[in-house]
Amino acid sequence: MKVIVVGSGGREHALIWKLAQSSLVDKIYALPGNGGIEELAECVPIGATEIDRIVEFSKNADIVVVGPEVPLAEGLVNKLPKNKVFGPTRESATIEADKSLAKELMQRVGIPTAKFKVFTSYEPAKDFIENIKYPIVIKASGLAAGKGVLIIKNKEEALEALYKIMVEQAFGKSGSKIIIEEYLEGEEVSVIAFTDGKDFLPLLPSQDHKKLLDGDKGLNTGGMGAYAPAVLTKDEIGKVINQVFEPCVWGMKKEGAIYKGVLYAGLILCRDEITSSLQLKVLEFNCRFGDPETQPLMKLLESDLMEPILATIEGNLKSVSLKWHPGYATCVVLASGGYPGSYEKGKEITGLSEVHNATVFHAGTKRVETCQGISMLTSGGRVLGVTGSGKTLKESIDLTYQEISHIHFDGMYCRRDIGSKNIK
Ligand code: AMP
Ligand code: GLY
């Protein structure tokens, strides 16, 4: 089978790494791929948002797997034959592309989430933040690569954030509608599940680290590292499917949008101190695999990834189950200095060939051939996701950081505490 994977991040490298091991896959094209993906797939210089060119190129393959949210939100799936594409349609992708619609759906179908209010203009939002309790969270409603969420401690910060998002349009049109919501505290867990619109097949729970700095401080990023499995029992995952995934997908279906693909729920968990029962709230839905959660998940997945992908497309998910390698996997993101703000590109990456005990998933990298040979240069904010596995979480973390010590590029930055607060 010939497969196209749309996208160029660490998530897509991890998906391609796993698809390359499938007995069902003979050839992989990446649109456009990256420096690392080139070793496993034919990279074709078509950008992930060049919808018409992707549709045209899709004639070369049997299946198209769409990685990132932007082409999903722009309706790539609507333009491809249903029996050939993996991912939700434009209508279903609004669950991520318009956070305010997602919050309103959650309210309608009774999915637990933070209390919120939606604003479409600056003055009413400014009046609202005058007399409320802090901290609060302000979110751009549209897509902002994980950077459009601001945790606000007081009124001064709220005023500044509203001005930045709604007047200066720091996130472009994505901030023309905003959500102001209650600040929640607890452990964050990502649950990602395949769904064909009828059944649900969850992957292992995972945990991302969205903040830039150690100790969960600093700005929100696309994600600085992740590990799996995170702390949820089988029963608790069942509860997440019943309380979150089913009402979401069935609620969308009732309103005319059949969801097929993977659905990602970002959860915040609180345990009752006496009964230790689980209270959960949904922070966000995404219409695709998480990045960097996919990196440790693919490292741990034993089953052939093509099977749930095909079953989702065929509406036959009930017939598939997933097998996992035992133990844990941890991915630490190596980022360009300055990310998630502005950063320089084109820095040479050294030491990759010295990494033997972890998998290096590439994100913002570019392979260049010079007269001295081939070198790998940085070309994005999140550059590499080094992913190691081990019998325990601690073993997977220690191994990953040990392997990172071989890698260098100017300005390289990584968090030093990925997964560490969950080592028992
Ligand atoms: P989102 O893209 O909505 O998941 O938000 C990105 C990150 O911001 C989340 O992973 C949380 O760390 C944080 N966040 C979002 N909403 C809230 C909230 N209501 N309370 C506390 N933190 C939040
Ligand atoms: N890791 C967060 C996301 O993929 O949105």
XYZ file of C-alpha atoms and ligand atoms in Angstrom:
452
model
C 0.000 0.000 0.000
C 1.254 3.510 -0.755
C 0.668 6.046 2.003
C 0.949 9.834 2.073
C 1.564 11.536 5.416
C 0.823 15.255 5.410
C 2.964 17.367 7.752
C 6.539 18.044 8.795
C 6.746 17.830 12.587
C 7.955 15.392 15.207
C 4.481 13.863 15.282
C 4.654 13.078 11.569
C 8.170 11.655 11.902
C 6.918 9.346 14.678
C 3.881 8.260 12.611
C 6.082 7.608 9.578
C 8.643 5.713 11.710
C 5.840 3.416 12.848
C 4.167 3.128 9.416
C 7.529 2.197 7.894
C 7.437 -0.930 10.114
C 3.986 -1.958 8.843
C 3.737 -5.092 6.717
C 0.857 -3.367 4.895
C 2.923 -0.367 3.737
C 5.278 -0.487 0.739
C 5.955 3.188 0.160
C 5.555 6.417 2.144
C 5.432 9.951 0.786
C 5.779 12.874 3.208
C 4.278 16.248 2.238
C 6.590 18.036 2.872
C 8.437 16.033 5.587
C 11.685 17.152 7.191
C 15.391 16.316 7.403
C 14.833 13.198 9.506
C 11.772 11.935 7.668
C 13.841 11.854 4.441
C 15.530 8.691 5.725
C 12.211 6.788 5.786
C 9.971 8.400 3.189
C 10.090 10.262 -0.093
C 9.706 13.928 0.837
C 7.737 15.884 -1.749
C 7.964 19.683 -1.563
C 4.248 20.322 -1.124
C 3.346 22.270 2.018
C 0.813 20.893 4.512
C -1.590 23.744 3.743
C -1.342 23.592 -0.077
C -4.693 21.836 -0.211
C -5.153 21.682 -3.989
C -1.615 20.430 -4.608
C -2.074 17.737 -1.937
C -5.343 16.640 -3.550
C -3.619 16.456 -6.936
C -0.667 14.465 -5.521
C -2.951 12.081 -3.627
C -3.531 10.215 -6.911
C -0.124 8.613 -6.307
C -1.215 6.822 -3.133
C -3.876 4.577 -1.603
C -4.225 6.314 1.765
C -3.648 9.883 2.991
C -2.943 10.425 6.697
C -3.275 14.071 7.739
C -1.053 15.047 10.684
C -1.560 18.754 11.559
C -4.716 20.679 12.411
C -4.478 23.465 9.831
C -5.155 21.357 6.683
C -7.941 19.566 8.611
C -9.525 22.892 9.575
C -9.175 24.065 5.965
C -11.141 21.074 4.694
C -8.485 18.874 3.069
C -10.444 15.758 4.073
C -13.646 17.081 2.443
C -11.792 17.208 -0.885
C -10.482 13.628 -0.845
C -12.392 10.366 -1.422
C -13.806 9.082 1.887
C -12.257 5.623 1.464
C -8.774 7.043 1.111
C -8.287 9.625 3.850
C -7.627 9.427 7.583
C -8.723 12.507 9.536
C -11.852 14.512 10.354
C -13.665 16.796 7.933
C -13.615 20.599 8.196
C -16.912 20.527 10.129
C -15.583 18.005 12.665
C -12.221 19.780 12.952
C -13.965 22.851 14.428
C -13.751 20.966 17.726
C -10.148 22.262 17.727
C -10.262 25.147 15.258
C -12.907 27.086 17.184
C -12.434 26.667 20.929
C -15.566 28.661 21.707
C -17.708 26.264 19.629
C -16.021 23.373 21.418
C -16.829 24.926 24.816
C -20.439 25.510 23.785
C -20.756 21.903 22.591
C -19.303 20.686 25.903
C -21.879 22.777 27.746
C -24.756 21.449 25.598
C -23.852 17.782 25.963
C -22.706 17.938 29.594
C -18.951 17.358 29.280
C -17.245 18.725 32.414
C -15.121 21.785 31.593
C -14.023 25.093 33.158
C -16.698 27.828 33.442
C -16.272 30.303 30.622
C -17.508 33.326 28.702
C -16.942 34.138 25.027
C -16.214 37.684 23.734
C -16.047 38.962 20.186
C -15.073 42.555 20.966
C -12.590 44.296 23.226
C -14.767 46.685 25.289
C -17.151 44.089 26.818
C -14.187 41.799 27.586
C -12.402 44.729 29.255
C -15.499 45.503 31.374
C -15.788 41.839 32.355
C -12.259 41.544 33.762
C -12.761 44.582 36.072
C -14.515 42.728 38.889
C -13.617 39.051 38.742
C -11.498 36.695 40.828
C -7.982 35.850 39.594
C -6.209 33.773 38.276
C -8.116 33.339 35.021
C -7.242 31.958 31.603
C -7.605 33.927 28.364
C -7.654 31.930 25.121
C -7.714 32.926 21.480
C -10.614 30.938 20.039
C -8.888 30.097 16.760
C -5.741 28.085 15.992
C -2.499 29.472 17.422
C -0.034 26.521 17.427
C -0.539 25.969 21.152
C 0.578 29.506 21.999
C -2.795 31.279 22.201
C -3.525 30.433 25.859
C -2.469 32.868 28.577
C -2.657 32.237 32.329
C -3.467 35.569 33.937
C -2.685 36.416 37.582
C -4.248 39.856 37.982
C -6.216 42.657 36.337
C -3.132 44.413 34.926
C -2.036 41.236 33.139
C -5.594 40.699 31.903
C -5.750 44.192 30.393
C -2.405 43.722 28.716
C -3.402 40.293 27.329
C -6.756 41.506 26.002
C -5.070 44.437 24.271
C -2.396 42.167 22.791
C -4.868 39.568 21.487
C -7.889 41.665 20.480
C -6.440 45.043 19.520
C -2.877 44.307 18.388
C -4.024 40.908 17.036
C -0.891 39.077 18.221
C -2.471 35.783 17.054
C -4.035 37.307 13.933
C -7.677 36.460 13.230
C -7.510 33.580 15.756
C -7.899 36.199 18.499
C -10.925 38.025 17.088
C -12.986 35.791 19.365
C -11.687 34.987 22.845
C -12.650 32.825 25.787
C -12.171 33.917 29.370
C -12.312 30.930 31.657
C -11.920 29.731 35.189
C -8.376 28.653 36.152
C -8.226 24.961 37.085
C -5.575 23.183 39.077
C -4.617 19.516 38.847
C -2.620 16.970 36.917
C -2.874 17.220 33.118
C -3.310 14.094 31.006
C -3.829 13.691 27.269
C -6.150 10.938 26.100
C -6.118 10.255 22.372
C -8.518 7.782 20.781
C -9.224 6.506 17.309
C -12.892 6.817 16.422
C -14.895 5.858 13.344
C -17.850 7.880 14.619
C -19.333 4.833 16.389
C -16.597 3.142 18.427
C -13.553 4.351 20.312
C -10.091 2.835 20.575
C -7.967 4.761 23.080
C -4.173 4.914 22.942
C -2.233 4.861 26.216
C -2.749 8.020 28.282
C 0.175 10.433 28.016
C 1.319 13.663 29.585
C 2.633 16.696 27.751
C 4.617 19.572 29.320
C 3.232 22.710 27.698
C 5.185 25.345 29.619
C 8.593 26.469 28.395
C 10.499 26.313 31.677
C 11.226 23.708 34.351
C 8.637 23.477 37.106
C 5.864 24.307 34.603
C 6.839 27.976 34.512
C 6.986 30.440 31.627
C 5.023 30.745 28.412
C 2.848 28.060 26.856
C 4.505 26.293 23.922
C 3.398 23.616 21.456
C 4.796 21.113 24.000
C 8.317 20.637 25.427
C 8.187 16.925 26.177
C 5.871 14.056 26.971
C 5.832 10.601 28.467
C 3.499 7.617 28.364
C 1.737 5.882 29.949
C 0.466 8.568 32.320
C -1.404 7.788 35.514
C -4.889 6.591 34.553
C -6.215 3.106 35.222
C -8.127 1.106 32.592
C -11.373 1.880 34.450
C -10.586 5.579 34.487
C -9.930 5.539 30.738
C -13.343 3.888 30.355
C -14.809 6.761 32.338
C -13.066 9.273 30.031
C -14.529 7.511 26.991
C -18.049 7.567 28.531
C -17.967 11.067 29.968
C -15.953 12.864 27.296
C -15.471 11.062 23.969
C -18.937 9.602 23.513
C -20.912 12.772 24.283
C -18.521 14.820 22.130
C -18.644 12.594 19.029
C -22.344 11.757 19.393
C -23.157 15.420 20.059
C -21.380 16.398 16.840
C -23.146 13.611 14.940
C -26.540 14.888 16.114
C -25.572 18.266 14.717
C -24.531 16.782 11.379
C -20.781 16.203 11.663
C -19.617 12.587 11.692
C -16.201 12.432 13.342
C -13.635 10.008 11.929
C -9.950 10.048 12.800
C -8.257 10.555 16.118
C -9.721 12.782 18.773
C -7.527 14.233 21.507
C -8.877 15.336 24.866
C -6.607 17.461 27.066
C -7.811 16.732 30.594
C -7.141 18.123 34.009
C -7.599 15.659 36.850
C -8.354 16.157 40.494
C -8.583 13.232 42.884
C -10.917 13.366 45.848
C -8.521 13.183 48.819
C -10.742 10.868 50.844
C -12.253 8.503 48.268
C -9.444 8.976 45.672
C -12.193 9.013 43.036
C -11.409 10.897 39.864
C -12.867 14.272 38.906
C -11.989 15.315 35.412
C -12.477 18.401 33.290
C -11.675 18.950 29.634
C -9.224 21.763 28.869
C -9.328 21.330 25.112
C -10.084 19.011 22.245
C -7.733 18.530 19.319
C -8.714 16.932 16.038
C -5.447 15.027 15.530
C -2.595 13.214 17.269
C -0.763 15.280 19.921
C 2.724 16.581 19.367
C 4.918 15.568 21.258
C 2.658 12.874 22.816
C 2.724 10.835 19.588
C 6.486 10.323 19.885
C 6.420 8.214 23.110
C 3.128 6.601 22.029
C 4.553 5.330 18.733
C 7.660 4.122 20.561
C 5.428 1.998 22.831
C 2.888 0.796 20.255
C 3.491 -2.836 19.341
C 0.545 -3.253 16.932
C 0.703 -2.309 13.282
C -0.419 1.355 13.117
C -1.976 0.815 9.694
C -4.643 -1.516 11.159
C -6.521 1.066 13.288
C -6.029 3.659 10.534
C -7.684 1.415 7.924
C -10.402 0.279 10.348
C -11.247 3.916 11.151
C -11.581 4.729 7.461
C -13.691 1.613 6.842
C -15.940 2.219 9.888
C -14.806 -1.077 11.352
C -12.920 0.013 14.454
C -14.734 -2.461 16.681
C -12.693 -5.280 15.134
C -9.316 -3.828 16.191
C -7.432 -3.785 19.477
C -4.016 -2.362 20.272
C -0.992 -4.101 21.799
C 1.648 -2.155 23.673
C 5.239 -2.831 24.654
C 5.604 -2.918 28.424
C 7.306 -0.025 30.251
C 7.481 3.706 29.597
C 8.716 6.082 26.924
C 9.773 9.700 27.331
C 10.263 12.348 24.653
C 12.267 15.496 25.401
C 12.001 18.324 22.877
C 15.190 20.176 21.904
C 14.148 23.685 20.872
C 15.809 26.693 19.238
C 16.819 29.435 21.692
C 14.047 32.066 21.736
C 11.147 29.646 21.021
C 8.121 30.129 21.397
C 9.120 33.718 20.488
C 11.414 34.477 17.547
C 14.489 32.314 16.997
C 17.282 31.854 14.484
C 17.343 29.019 11.964
C 20.152 27.316 10.035
C 22.248 26.154 13.029
C 24.205 22.974 12.415
C 23.110 19.999 14.521
C 25.947 17.722 15.633
C 26.121 14.407 17.492
C 23.059 12.710 15.954
C 25.107 9.689 14.872
C 26.246 9.175 18.468
C 22.691 8.520 19.692
C 22.283 4.722 19.814
C 19.820 4.075 22.625
C 16.968 6.436 21.825
C 14.990 7.408 18.737
C 15.470 10.956 17.513
C 12.277 12.258 15.909
C 12.933 15.351 13.815
C 10.659 18.394 13.688
C 12.282 21.644 12.519
C 15.256 20.189 10.652
C 16.582 20.439 7.141
C 19.081 18.110 5.496
C 21.642 19.832 3.265
C 24.313 18.397 1.032
C 27.549 20.329 0.751
C 30.924 19.401 -0.705
C 31.935 18.293 2.823
C 29.006 15.851 3.012
C 25.515 15.857 4.450
C 24.613 18.003 7.416
C 21.444 18.639 9.393
C 20.422 22.222 10.096
C 17.738 23.653 12.365
C 14.713 25.074 10.549
C 12.040 25.540 13.230
C 11.271 26.250 16.883
C 10.904 22.688 18.066
C 13.857 20.947 16.419
C 14.142 17.365 17.697
C 12.242 15.039 20.037
C 14.627 12.558 21.615
C 12.598 9.547 22.749
C 13.866 6.762 24.952
C 12.107 3.856 26.609
C 12.706 1.821 29.742
C 11.147 -0.554 32.237
C 10.281 2.327 34.564
C 9.483 5.972 33.924
C 12.759 6.964 35.619
C 14.774 4.619 33.396
C 13.176 6.086 30.264
C 13.857 9.639 31.454
C 17.481 8.969 32.468
C 18.227 7.217 29.187
C 16.687 10.027 27.144
C 18.702 12.764 28.882
C 21.875 10.655 28.619
C 21.399 10.417 24.840
C 20.600 14.142 24.576
C 24.064 14.892 25.957
C 25.523 13.841 22.565
C 23.490 16.384 20.583
C 24.373 20.028 20.119
C 23.327 23.103 18.140
C 23.813 26.802 18.892
C 21.107 28.050 21.241
C 19.754 24.529 21.942
C 17.293 24.535 24.838
C 15.397 21.773 26.580
C 13.526 21.335 29.818
C 15.441 19.232 32.316
C 12.431 17.918 34.241
C 10.246 16.095 31.701
C 8.271 13.417 33.555
C 10.229 13.864 36.757
C 7.386 14.974 39.008
C 5.644 11.673 38.254
C 8.498 9.380 39.261
C 7.150 7.492 42.236
P -5.283 24.406 25.721
O -4.604 24.667 24.396
O -6.635 24.957 25.847
O -5.120 22.971 26.202
O -4.352 25.156 26.767
C -2.948 24.966 26.788
C -2.488 24.787 28.212
O -2.900 25.924 28.998
C -3.101 23.585 28.921
O -2.416 22.411 28.648
C -2.963 24.015 30.362
O -1.633 23.849 30.826
C -3.251 25.502 30.301
N -4.698 25.741 30.514
C -5.663 25.844 29.580
N -6.854 26.067 30.141
C -6.656 26.106 31.475
C -7.509 26.304 32.616
N -8.812 26.541 32.475
N -6.947 26.275 33.831
C -5.611 26.053 33.979
N -4.760 25.888 32.954
C -5.268 25.899 31.723
N 0.722 18.470 22.762
C -0.346 19.346 22.596
C -0.940 19.343 21.278
O -0.605 18.530 20.429
O -1.784 20.193 21.029
